[in-house]
Amino acid sequence: MAQVLYAKSIDIYDAIDAARWQADQVSWFSVFNCSGRIFIGLVSDFTKSRFNFPRSYSLVLVSAIFFLSQVTTAFIVDDIRHLWVASATLGLAQGSTYSLFPNVCLEWFGMAHFSENWGYLSASPIVAGNLFALLFGWNLDAHTDLTNPASAFKPSSLEKGI
């Protein structure tokens, strides 16, 4: 995504500069992923100890952050300079998810079958994640001139969509 937005935002594609932008996005995602793990741990522990709510109530907050990341990507990110917002919110949401889900799994199913149930939860995104990655790649390839592979990074091919 960073590479495509970089190419759309500039006139002359520079692979080194594009790689820097991509590394920046990974950094934003990583920092906010770590922050999300700390944030949701504090929130879920606070709501559990203070209000005696189950930790699963925090899943509503995590879902809202995921929704915000997708809305941000769809409506705010139009060039590479704004992609950090989407990367940060997605990192926050994913970090929150992978910090909260083991606790929710433990609360719902208990310790007796925790490893089996957590294994199912951890493996569940495999099929959909690969499917949507393939669809994204198929869409990008469908709008690329095969005689000039760099055309995938031209704005005209990005605006066609599916």
Short mmCIF file of C-alpha atoms in Angstrom, two decimals:
data_model
loop_
_atom_site.label_atom_id
_atom_site.label_comp_id
_atom_site.label_asym_id
_atom_site.label_seq_id
_atom_site.Cartn_x
_atom_site.Cartn_y
_atom_site.Cartn_z
CA MET A 1 0.00 0.00 0.00
CA ALA A 2 2.81 2.39 0.89
CA GLN A 3 4.59 1.71 -2.39
CA VAL A 4 1.47 2.31 -4.45
CA LEU A 5 0.54 5.51 -2.60
CA TYR A 6 4.11 6.75 -2.91
CA ALA A 7 4.05 6.20 -6.66
CA LYS A 8 0.69 7.92 -6.93
CA SER A 9 1.93 10.95 -4.95
CA ILE A 10 5.05 11.70 -6.98
CA ASP A 11 6.08 12.12 -10.60
CA ILE A 12 9.33 10.12 -10.63
CA TYR A 13 9.40 6.82 -8.73
CA ASP A 14 12.46 6.36 -6.51
CA ALA A 15 12.70 2.84 -5.07
CA ILE A 16 14.93 3.91 -2.16
CA ASP A 17 12.60 6.71 -1.10
CA ALA A 18 9.61 4.38 -1.47
CA ALA A 19 11.33 1.83 0.76
CA ARG A 20 11.87 4.55 3.39
CA TRP A 21 8.18 5.42 3.33
CA GLN A 22 7.30 1.75 3.66
CA ALA A 23 9.70 1.33 6.60
CA ASP A 24 8.09 4.37 8.25
CA GLN A 25 4.69 2.69 7.98
CA VAL A 26 6.05 -0.49 9.57
CA SER A 27 7.49 1.63 12.38
CA TRP A 28 4.20 3.43 13.00
CA PHE A 29 2.37 0.11 12.99
CA SER A 30 4.87 -1.51 15.39
CA VAL A 31 4.94 1.33 17.91
CA PHE A 32 1.15 1.55 18.03
CA ASN A 33 0.82 -2.24 18.15
CA CYS A 34 2.91 -2.21 21.33
CA SER A 35 0.91 0.76 22.65
CA GLY A 36 -2.35 -1.06 21.92
CA ARG A 37 -1.23 -4.05 23.99
CA ILE A 38 -0.47 -1.81 26.95
CA PHE A 39 -3.58 0.36 26.44
CA ILE A 40 -6.11 -2.48 26.29
CA GLY A 41 -4.44 -4.25 29.20
CA LEU A 42 -4.91 -1.17 31.36
CA VAL A 43 -8.46 -0.57 30.12
CA SER A 44 -9.63 -4.17 30.53
CA ASP A 45 -8.04 -4.49 33.98
CA PHE A 46 -9.57 -1.18 35.07
CA THR A 47 -13.06 -2.11 33.88
CA LYS A 48 -12.73 -5.58 35.45
CA SER A 49 -11.53 -4.37 38.84
CA ARG A 50 -13.48 -1.11 39.10
CA PHE A 51 -16.83 -2.01 37.51
CA ASN A 52 -16.62 -5.82 37.61
CA PHE A 53 -17.34 -5.97 33.86
CA PRO A 54 -16.02 -8.95 31.94
CA ARG A 55 -12.98 -8.26 29.79
CA SER A 56 -15.02 -9.19 26.73
CA TYR A 57 -16.74 -5.79 27.02
CA SER A 58 -13.45 -4.27 25.86
CA LEU A 59 -13.95 -6.03 22.52
CA VAL A 60 -16.43 -3.27 21.65
CA LEU A 61 -13.65 -0.71 22.02
CA VAL A 62 -11.27 -2.83 19.95
CA SER A 63 -13.91 -3.21 17.22
CA ALA A 64 -14.44 0.55 17.20
CA ILE A 65 -10.69 1.12 16.75
CA PHE A 66 -10.62 -1.38 13.86
CA PHE A 67 -13.60 0.37 12.28
CA LEU A 68 -11.87 3.73 12.71
CA SER A 69 -8.74 2.40 10.99
CA GLN A 70 -10.75 1.26 7.98
CA VAL A 71 -12.72 4.51 7.75
CA THR A 72 -9.45 6.41 8.00
CA THR A 73 -7.98 4.39 5.16
CA ALA A 74 -11.04 4.81 2.97
CA PHE A 75 -11.69 8.53 3.45
CA ILE A 76 -8.55 10.26 4.75
CA VAL A 77 -5.63 8.46 3.14
CA ASP A 78 -5.22 9.76 -0.38
CA ASP A 79 -1.44 10.02 -0.51
CA ILE A 80 1.58 8.66 1.29
CA ARG A 81 1.84 11.54 3.78
CA HIS A 82 -1.44 10.54 5.42
CA LEU A 83 -0.90 6.78 5.50
CA TRP A 84 0.71 6.96 8.94
CA VAL A 85 -2.72 7.65 10.48
CA ALA A 86 -4.13 4.41 9.06
CA SER A 87 -0.99 2.46 10.02
CA ALA A 88 -1.10 3.79 13.57
CA THR A 89 -4.80 3.07 14.16
CA LEU A 90 -4.52 -0.39 12.60
CA GLY A 91 -1.49 -1.12 14.80
CA LEU A 92 -3.37 0.06 17.88
CA ALA A 93 -6.33 -2.16 17.01
CA GLN A 94 -4.26 -5.23 16.24
CA GLY A 95 -2.13 -4.84 19.36
CA SER A 96 -5.28 -4.49 21.43
CA THR A 97 -6.78 -7.58 19.83
CA TYR A 98 -3.81 -9.85 20.41
CA SER A 99 -3.45 -8.66 23.98
CA LEU A 100 -7.12 -8.99 24.87
CA PHE A 101 -8.11 -12.21 23.10
CA PRO A 102 -6.09 -14.63 25.27
CA ASN A 103 -7.72 -13.19 28.40
CA VAL A 104 -11.19 -13.36 26.88
CA CYS A 105 -10.55 -16.91 25.71
CA LEU A 106 -9.44 -17.85 29.22
CA GLU A 107 -12.48 -16.19 30.83
CA TRP A 108 -14.97 -17.81 28.46
CA PHE A 109 -13.58 -21.34 28.17
CA GLY A 110 -11.40 -21.77 31.25
CA MET A 111 -7.92 -23.14 31.65
CA ALA A 112 -8.79 -26.77 30.89
CA HIS A 113 -9.03 -26.22 27.11
CA PHE A 114 -7.23 -22.89 26.80
CA SER A 115 -4.44 -24.04 24.49
CA GLU A 116 -6.83 -25.71 22.04
CA ASN A 117 -9.25 -22.77 21.95
CA TRP A 118 -6.46 -20.20 21.70
CA GLY A 119 -4.97 -22.21 18.86
CA TYR A 120 -8.26 -22.04 16.96
CA LEU A 121 -8.55 -18.30 17.58
CA SER A 122 -4.97 -17.68 16.48
CA ALA A 123 -5.34 -19.73 13.32
CA SER A 124 -8.74 -18.36 12.30
CA PRO A 125 -7.45 -15.40 10.20
CA ILE A 126 -5.32 -17.66 7.99
CA VAL A 127 -7.90 -18.37 5.30
CA ALA A 128 -9.48 -14.91 5.06
CA GLY A 129 -6.12 -13.12 5.36
CA ASN A 130 -4.65 -15.09 2.48
CA LEU A 131 -7.81 -14.79 0.41
CA PHE A 132 -7.99 -11.01 0.70
CA ALA A 133 -4.25 -10.64 0.06
CA LEU A 134 -4.71 -12.65 -3.14
CA LEU A 135 -7.71 -10.54 -4.16
CA PHE A 136 -5.76 -7.32 -3.55
CA GLY A 137 -2.87 -8.62 -5.64
CA TRP A 138 -5.22 -9.83 -8.36
CA ASN A 139 -6.87 -6.41 -8.55
CA LEU A 140 -3.52 -4.63 -8.73
CA ASP A 141 -2.27 -7.05 -11.39
CA ALA A 142 -5.48 -6.70 -13.40
CA HIS A 143 -4.81 -2.98 -13.78
CA THR A 144 -1.14 -3.33 -14.68
CA ASP A 145 0.18 -3.18 -18.22
CA LEU A 146 2.17 -6.42 -18.53
CA THR A 147 4.59 -4.85 -21.02
CA ASN A 148 5.39 -2.16 -18.43
CA PRO A 149 5.10 -3.51 -14.85
CA ALA A 150 5.87 -0.05 -13.45
CA SER A 151 2.41 1.01 -14.68
CA ALA A 152 0.94 -0.58 -11.54
CA PHE A 153 2.30 2.46 -9.76
CA LYS A 154 0.75 5.01 -12.10
CA PRO A 155 -2.30 6.94 -10.83
CA SER A 156 -4.39 6.02 -13.86
CA SER A 157 -4.20 2.30 -13.03
CA LEU A 158 -4.97 2.95 -9.36
CA GLU A 159 -8.14 4.87 -10.06
CA LYS A 160 -9.77 2.08 -12.11
CA GLY A 161 -10.45 -0.18 -9.11
CA ILE A 162 -12.24 -3.50 -9.41
#
